[in-house]
Tab-separated table of C-alpha atoms in Angstrom:
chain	number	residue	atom	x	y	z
A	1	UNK	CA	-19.069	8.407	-95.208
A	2	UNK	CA	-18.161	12.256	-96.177
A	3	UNK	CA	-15.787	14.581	-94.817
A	4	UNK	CA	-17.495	17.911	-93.814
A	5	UNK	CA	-14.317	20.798	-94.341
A	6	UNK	CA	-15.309	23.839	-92.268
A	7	UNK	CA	-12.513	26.872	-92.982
A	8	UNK	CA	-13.232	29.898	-90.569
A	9	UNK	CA	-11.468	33.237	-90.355
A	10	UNK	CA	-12.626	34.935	-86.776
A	11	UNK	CA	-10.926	38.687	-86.305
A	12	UNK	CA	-12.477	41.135	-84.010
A	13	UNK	CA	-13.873	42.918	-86.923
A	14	UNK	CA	-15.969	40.713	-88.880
A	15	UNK	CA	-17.766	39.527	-85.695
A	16	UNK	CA	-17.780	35.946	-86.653
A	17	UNK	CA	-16.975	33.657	-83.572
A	18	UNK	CA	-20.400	33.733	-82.573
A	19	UNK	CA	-21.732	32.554	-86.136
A	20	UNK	CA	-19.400	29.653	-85.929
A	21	UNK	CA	-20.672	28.995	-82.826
A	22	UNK	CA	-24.231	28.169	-83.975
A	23	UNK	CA	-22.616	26.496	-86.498
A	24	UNK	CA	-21.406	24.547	-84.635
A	25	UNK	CA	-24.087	23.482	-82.745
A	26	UNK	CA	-26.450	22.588	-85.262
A	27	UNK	CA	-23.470	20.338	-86.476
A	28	UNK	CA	-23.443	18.447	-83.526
A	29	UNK	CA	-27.382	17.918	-83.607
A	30	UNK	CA	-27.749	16.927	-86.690
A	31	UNK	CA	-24.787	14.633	-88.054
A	32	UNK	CA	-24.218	11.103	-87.503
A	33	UNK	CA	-20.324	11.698	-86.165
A	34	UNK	CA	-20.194	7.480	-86.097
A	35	UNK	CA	-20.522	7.601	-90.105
A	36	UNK	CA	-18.656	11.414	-91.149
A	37	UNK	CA	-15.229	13.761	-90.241
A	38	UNK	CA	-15.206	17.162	-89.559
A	39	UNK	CA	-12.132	18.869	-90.602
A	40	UNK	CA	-12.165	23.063	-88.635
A	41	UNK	CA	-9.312	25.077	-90.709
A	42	UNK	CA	-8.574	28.010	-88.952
A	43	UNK	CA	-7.051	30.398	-91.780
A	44	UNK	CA	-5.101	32.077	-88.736
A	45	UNK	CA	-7.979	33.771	-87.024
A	46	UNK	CA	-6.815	36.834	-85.135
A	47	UNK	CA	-9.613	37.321	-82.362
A	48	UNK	CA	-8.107	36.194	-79.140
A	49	UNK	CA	-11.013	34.356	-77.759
A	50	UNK	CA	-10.765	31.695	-80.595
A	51	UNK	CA	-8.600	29.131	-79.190
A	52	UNK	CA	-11.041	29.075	-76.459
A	53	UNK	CA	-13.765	28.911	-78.441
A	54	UNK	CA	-12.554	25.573	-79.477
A	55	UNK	CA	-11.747	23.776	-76.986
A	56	UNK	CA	-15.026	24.624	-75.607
A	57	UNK	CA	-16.402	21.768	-77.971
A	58	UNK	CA	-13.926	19.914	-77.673
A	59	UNK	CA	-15.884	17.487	-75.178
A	60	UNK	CA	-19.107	16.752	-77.230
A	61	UNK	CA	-18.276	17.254	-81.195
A	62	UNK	CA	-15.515	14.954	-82.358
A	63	UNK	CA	-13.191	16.928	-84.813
A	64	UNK	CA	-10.126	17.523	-85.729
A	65	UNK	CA	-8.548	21.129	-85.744
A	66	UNK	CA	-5.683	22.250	-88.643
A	67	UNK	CA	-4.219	25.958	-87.922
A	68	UNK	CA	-2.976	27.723	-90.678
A	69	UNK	CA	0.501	29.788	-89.572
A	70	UNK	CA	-1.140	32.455	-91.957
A	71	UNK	CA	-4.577	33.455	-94.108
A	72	UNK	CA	-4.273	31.616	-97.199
A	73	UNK	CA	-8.194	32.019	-98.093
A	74	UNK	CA	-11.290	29.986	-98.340
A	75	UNK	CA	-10.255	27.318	-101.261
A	76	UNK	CA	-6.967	26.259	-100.113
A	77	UNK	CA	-8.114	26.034	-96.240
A	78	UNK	CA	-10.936	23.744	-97.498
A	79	UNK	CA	-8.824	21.787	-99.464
A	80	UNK	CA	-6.430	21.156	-96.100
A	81	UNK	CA	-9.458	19.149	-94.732
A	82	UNK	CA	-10.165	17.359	-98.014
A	83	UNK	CA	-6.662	16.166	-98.488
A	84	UNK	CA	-6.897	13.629	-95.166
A	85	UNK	CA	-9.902	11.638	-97.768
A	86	UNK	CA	-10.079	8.561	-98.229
A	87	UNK	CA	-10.891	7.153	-101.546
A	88	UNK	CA	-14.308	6.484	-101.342
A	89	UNK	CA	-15.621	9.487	-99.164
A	90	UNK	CA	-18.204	12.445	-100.350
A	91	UNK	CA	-16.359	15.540	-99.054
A	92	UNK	CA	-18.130	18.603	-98.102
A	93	UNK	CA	-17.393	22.457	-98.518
A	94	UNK	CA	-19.209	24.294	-95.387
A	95	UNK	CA	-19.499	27.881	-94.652
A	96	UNK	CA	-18.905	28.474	-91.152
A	97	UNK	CA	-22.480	30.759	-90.380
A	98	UNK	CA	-24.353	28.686	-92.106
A	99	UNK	CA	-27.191	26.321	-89.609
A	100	UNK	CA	-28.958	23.006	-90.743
A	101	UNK	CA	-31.737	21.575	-88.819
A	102	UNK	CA	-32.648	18.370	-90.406
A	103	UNK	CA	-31.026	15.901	-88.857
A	104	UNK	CA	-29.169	13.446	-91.355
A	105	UNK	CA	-28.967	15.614	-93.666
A	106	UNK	CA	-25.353	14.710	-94.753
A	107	UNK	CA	-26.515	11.073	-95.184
A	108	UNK	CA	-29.547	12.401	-97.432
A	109	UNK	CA	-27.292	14.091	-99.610
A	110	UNK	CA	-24.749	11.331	-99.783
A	111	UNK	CA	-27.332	8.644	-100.377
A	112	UNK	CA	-28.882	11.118	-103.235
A	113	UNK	CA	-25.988	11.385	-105.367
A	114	UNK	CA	-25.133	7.662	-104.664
A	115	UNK	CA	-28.592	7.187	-106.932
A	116	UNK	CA	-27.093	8.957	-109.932
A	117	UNK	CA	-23.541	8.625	-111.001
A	118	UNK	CA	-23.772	12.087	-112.789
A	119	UNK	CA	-24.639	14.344	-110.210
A	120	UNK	CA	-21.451	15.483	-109.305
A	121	UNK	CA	-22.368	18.391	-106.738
A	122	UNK	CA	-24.777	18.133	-104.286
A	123	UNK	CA	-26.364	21.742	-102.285
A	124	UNK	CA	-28.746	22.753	-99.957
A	125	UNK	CA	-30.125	26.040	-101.142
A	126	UNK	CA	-30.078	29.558	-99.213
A	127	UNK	CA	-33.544	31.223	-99.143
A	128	UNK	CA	-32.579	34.399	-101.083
A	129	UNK	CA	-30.802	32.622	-103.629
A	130	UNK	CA	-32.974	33.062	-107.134
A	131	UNK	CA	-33.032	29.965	-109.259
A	132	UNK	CA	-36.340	28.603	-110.042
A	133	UNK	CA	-37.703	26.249	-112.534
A	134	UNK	CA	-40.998	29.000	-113.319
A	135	UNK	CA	-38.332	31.243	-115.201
A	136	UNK	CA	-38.556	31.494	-118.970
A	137	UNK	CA	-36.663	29.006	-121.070
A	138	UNK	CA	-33.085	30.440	-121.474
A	139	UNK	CA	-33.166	32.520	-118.132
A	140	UNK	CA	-29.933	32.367	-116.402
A	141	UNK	CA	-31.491	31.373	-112.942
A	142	UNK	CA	-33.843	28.090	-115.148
A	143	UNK	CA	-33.812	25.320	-113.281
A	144	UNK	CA	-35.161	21.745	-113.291
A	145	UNK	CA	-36.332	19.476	-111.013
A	146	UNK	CA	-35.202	15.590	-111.584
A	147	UNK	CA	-36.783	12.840	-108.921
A	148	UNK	CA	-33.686	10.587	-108.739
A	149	UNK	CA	-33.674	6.730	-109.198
A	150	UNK	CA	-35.202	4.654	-106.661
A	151	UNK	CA	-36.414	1.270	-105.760
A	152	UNK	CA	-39.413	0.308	-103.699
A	153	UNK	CA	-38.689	0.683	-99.919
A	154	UNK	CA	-36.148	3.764	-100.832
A	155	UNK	CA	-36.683	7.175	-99.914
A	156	UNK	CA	-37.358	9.510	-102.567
A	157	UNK	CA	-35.166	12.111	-103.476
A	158	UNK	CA	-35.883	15.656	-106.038
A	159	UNK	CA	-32.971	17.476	-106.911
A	160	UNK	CA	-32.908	21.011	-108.604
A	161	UNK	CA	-30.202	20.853	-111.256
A	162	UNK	CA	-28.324	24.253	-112.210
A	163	UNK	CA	-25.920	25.968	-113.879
A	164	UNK	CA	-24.421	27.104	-110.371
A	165	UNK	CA	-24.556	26.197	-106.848
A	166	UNK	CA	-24.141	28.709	-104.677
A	167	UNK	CA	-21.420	26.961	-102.014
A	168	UNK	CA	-22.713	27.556	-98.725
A	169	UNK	CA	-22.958	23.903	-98.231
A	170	UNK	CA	-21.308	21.771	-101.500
A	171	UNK	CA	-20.886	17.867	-101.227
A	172	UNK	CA	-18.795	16.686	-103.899
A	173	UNK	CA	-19.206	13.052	-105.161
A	174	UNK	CA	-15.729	11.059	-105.222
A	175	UNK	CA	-15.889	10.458	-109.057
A	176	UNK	CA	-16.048	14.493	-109.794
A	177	UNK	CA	-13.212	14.582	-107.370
A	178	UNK	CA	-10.813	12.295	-109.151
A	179	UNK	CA	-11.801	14.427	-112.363
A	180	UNK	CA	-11.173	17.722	-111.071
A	181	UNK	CA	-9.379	17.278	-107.998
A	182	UNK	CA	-9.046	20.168	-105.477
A	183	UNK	CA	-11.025	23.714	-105.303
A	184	UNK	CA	-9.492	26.294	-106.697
A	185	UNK	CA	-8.721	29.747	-105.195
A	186	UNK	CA	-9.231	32.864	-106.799
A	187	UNK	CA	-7.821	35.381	-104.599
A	188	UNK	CA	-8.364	35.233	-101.266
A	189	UNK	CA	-12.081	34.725	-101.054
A	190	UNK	CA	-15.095	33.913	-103.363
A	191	UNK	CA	-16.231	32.599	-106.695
A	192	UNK	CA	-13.963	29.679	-106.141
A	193	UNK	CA	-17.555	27.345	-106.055
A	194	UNK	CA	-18.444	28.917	-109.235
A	195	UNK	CA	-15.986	28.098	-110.613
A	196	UNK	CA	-16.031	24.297	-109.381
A	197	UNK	CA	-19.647	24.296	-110.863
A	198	UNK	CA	-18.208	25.314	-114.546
A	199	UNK	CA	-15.686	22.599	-113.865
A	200	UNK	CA	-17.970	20.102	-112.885
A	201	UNK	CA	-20.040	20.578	-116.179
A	202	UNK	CA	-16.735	20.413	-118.166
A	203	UNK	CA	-15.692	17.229	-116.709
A	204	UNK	CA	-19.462	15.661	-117.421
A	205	UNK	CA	-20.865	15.691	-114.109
A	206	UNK	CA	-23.717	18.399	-113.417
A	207	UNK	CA	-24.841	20.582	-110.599
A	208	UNK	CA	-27.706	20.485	-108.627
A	209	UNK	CA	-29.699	21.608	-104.803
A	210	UNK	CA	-31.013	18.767	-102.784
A	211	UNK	CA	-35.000	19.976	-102.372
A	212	UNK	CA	-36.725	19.937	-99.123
A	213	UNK	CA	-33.535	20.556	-96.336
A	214	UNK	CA	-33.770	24.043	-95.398
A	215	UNK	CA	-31.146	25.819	-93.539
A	216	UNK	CA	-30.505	29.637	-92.226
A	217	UNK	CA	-27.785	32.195	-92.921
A	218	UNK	CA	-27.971	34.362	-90.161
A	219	UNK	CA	-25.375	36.793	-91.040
A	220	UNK	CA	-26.701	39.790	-91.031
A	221	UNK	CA	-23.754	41.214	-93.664
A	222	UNK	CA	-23.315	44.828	-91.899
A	223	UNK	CA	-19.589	44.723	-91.089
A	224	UNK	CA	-16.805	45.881	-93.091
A	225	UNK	CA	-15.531	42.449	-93.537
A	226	UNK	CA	-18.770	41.813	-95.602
A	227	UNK	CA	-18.619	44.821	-97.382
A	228	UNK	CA	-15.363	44.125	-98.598
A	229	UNK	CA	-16.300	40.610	-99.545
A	230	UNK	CA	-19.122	42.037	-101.625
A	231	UNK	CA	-16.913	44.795	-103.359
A	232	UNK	CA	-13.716	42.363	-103.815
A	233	UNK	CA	-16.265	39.448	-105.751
A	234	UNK	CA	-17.275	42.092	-108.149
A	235	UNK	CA	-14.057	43.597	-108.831
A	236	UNK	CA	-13.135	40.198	-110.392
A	237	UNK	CA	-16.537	39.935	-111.980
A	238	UNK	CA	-14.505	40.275	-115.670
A	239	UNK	CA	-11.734	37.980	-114.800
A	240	UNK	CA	-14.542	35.645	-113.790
A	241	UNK	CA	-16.213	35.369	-116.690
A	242	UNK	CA	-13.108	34.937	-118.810
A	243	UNK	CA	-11.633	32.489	-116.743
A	244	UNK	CA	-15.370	30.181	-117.318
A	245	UNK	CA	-14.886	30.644	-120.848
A	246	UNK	CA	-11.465	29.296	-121.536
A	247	UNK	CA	-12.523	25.974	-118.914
A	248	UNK	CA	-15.384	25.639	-121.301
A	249	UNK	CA	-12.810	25.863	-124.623
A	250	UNK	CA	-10.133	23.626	-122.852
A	251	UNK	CA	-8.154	26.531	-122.366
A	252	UNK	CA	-7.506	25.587	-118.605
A	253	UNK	CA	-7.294	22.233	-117.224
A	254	UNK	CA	-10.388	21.436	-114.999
A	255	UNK	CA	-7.808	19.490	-112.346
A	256	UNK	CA	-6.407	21.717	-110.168
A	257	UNK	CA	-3.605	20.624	-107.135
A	258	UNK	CA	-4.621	21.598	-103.267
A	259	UNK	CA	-2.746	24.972	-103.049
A	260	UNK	CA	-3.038	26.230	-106.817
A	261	UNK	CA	-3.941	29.879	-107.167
A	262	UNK	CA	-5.517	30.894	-110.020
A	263	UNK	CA	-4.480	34.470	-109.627
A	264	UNK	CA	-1.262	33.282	-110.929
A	265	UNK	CA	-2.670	32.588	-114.203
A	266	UNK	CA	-3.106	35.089	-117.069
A	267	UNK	CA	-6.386	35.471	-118.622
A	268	UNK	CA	-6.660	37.095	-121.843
């Protein structure tokens, strides 16, 4: 069983209601709702047609729906879903325009990491995203591809492990979880999956994308919204990087509670 958090911030501006929407539906395709929980975290959306939105799926895709009385950002409205877990349960990070058409695909990923104790976050991969295991030894974007364990009568399953998985759609494996707890937010949006990634591989546990599940990101990023979120990742570029280097040097704790901000924290 996993729970699948879906936070989603819909404003007149960034045009996103319509994204979620396909989201949406390819959720309710393509999930087994008897085995996994979807968690929606609306970070206080300000477009007026959203609570209508809702309730328009309210009759055919069991979830549950947590408002947030203000934004707090991306990290901290995931963790709201992943603090109803259970013990046991994968939970899931999901951006809310992203669409998956293989159906199962959330027991594919669960039963892949079930074969290897150390794979501690599970992806599906973006098309534009650049990793590759052609690139030179030493490239930042070198990957490798690893067939998991299996027994006769099992499916097979090839993971691509990395440095970094991009967190359009994360699963994180109950073991990582107890190690590092909750995502962490840096500011209000982005980079907090990065930074789960360097935490992961601090706490022994590595990275990797789940090969052969392809799904879509239709966004075509030409509002201001995704402008900003563009500009405001690379402003913190620096703060980034220092930040992965003290995890690394044990620096900063790789736990983190459900509503820490690492903004709070100063880097040197």
């Amino acid at each position: 069983m996993s729970l699948i958090s879906l936070p989603v911030y819909n404003t007149e501006e960034n045009k996103r209601i319509d994204l979620v929407g396909r989201c949406l539906f390819s959720l309710a395709k393509t999930v087994d709702w008897n085995r996994h929980r979807l968690f929606i975290i609306d970070d206080a959306s300000t477009c007026p047609r959203t609570k209508r939105f809702y309730e328009s799926f309210e009759d055919w895709l069991p979830f549950t729906l947590i408002e947030n009385e203000r934004n707090i950002g991306t990290a901290r409205s995931v963790n709201r879903g992943w603090q109803q877990k259970r013990d046991d349960e994968y939970c899931v990070k999901m951006d809310s325009d992203i669409i998956i058409s293989d159906n199962g695909w959330a027991d594919k990923l669960e039963d892949a990491m079930s074969r290897d104790p150390n794979l501690g976050i599970c992806c599906l991969k973006r098309r534009d995203l650049a990793e590759n295991p052609h690139w030179p030894d030493g490239h930042c974007y070198k990957s490798e591809l690893i067939s998991l364990p299996h027994e006769p009568g099992q499916m097979w399953h090839v993971v691509e492990k990395v440095g970094h998985c991009i967190g359009s759609v994360q699963m994180y494996s109950p073991a990582l979880l107890s190690n590092i707890g909750y995502m962490a937010q840096f500011g209000k949006y982005g980079l907090d999956d990065s930074l789960a990634a360097v935490r992961c591989a601090v706490a022994g546990f590595y990275s990797a994308f789940y090969c052969g599940i392809d799904i879509e990101h239709p966004d075509p990023g030409d509002t201001p919204y995704q402008a900003w979120k563009q500009d405001y990742a690379g402003e913190r570029m620096d703060k980034f990087s220092r930040m992965c280097l003290r995890y690394t040097t044990g620096g900063i704790p790789v736990w983190h509670g459900p509503d820490e901000d690492l903004d709070n924290l100063e880097i040197e």
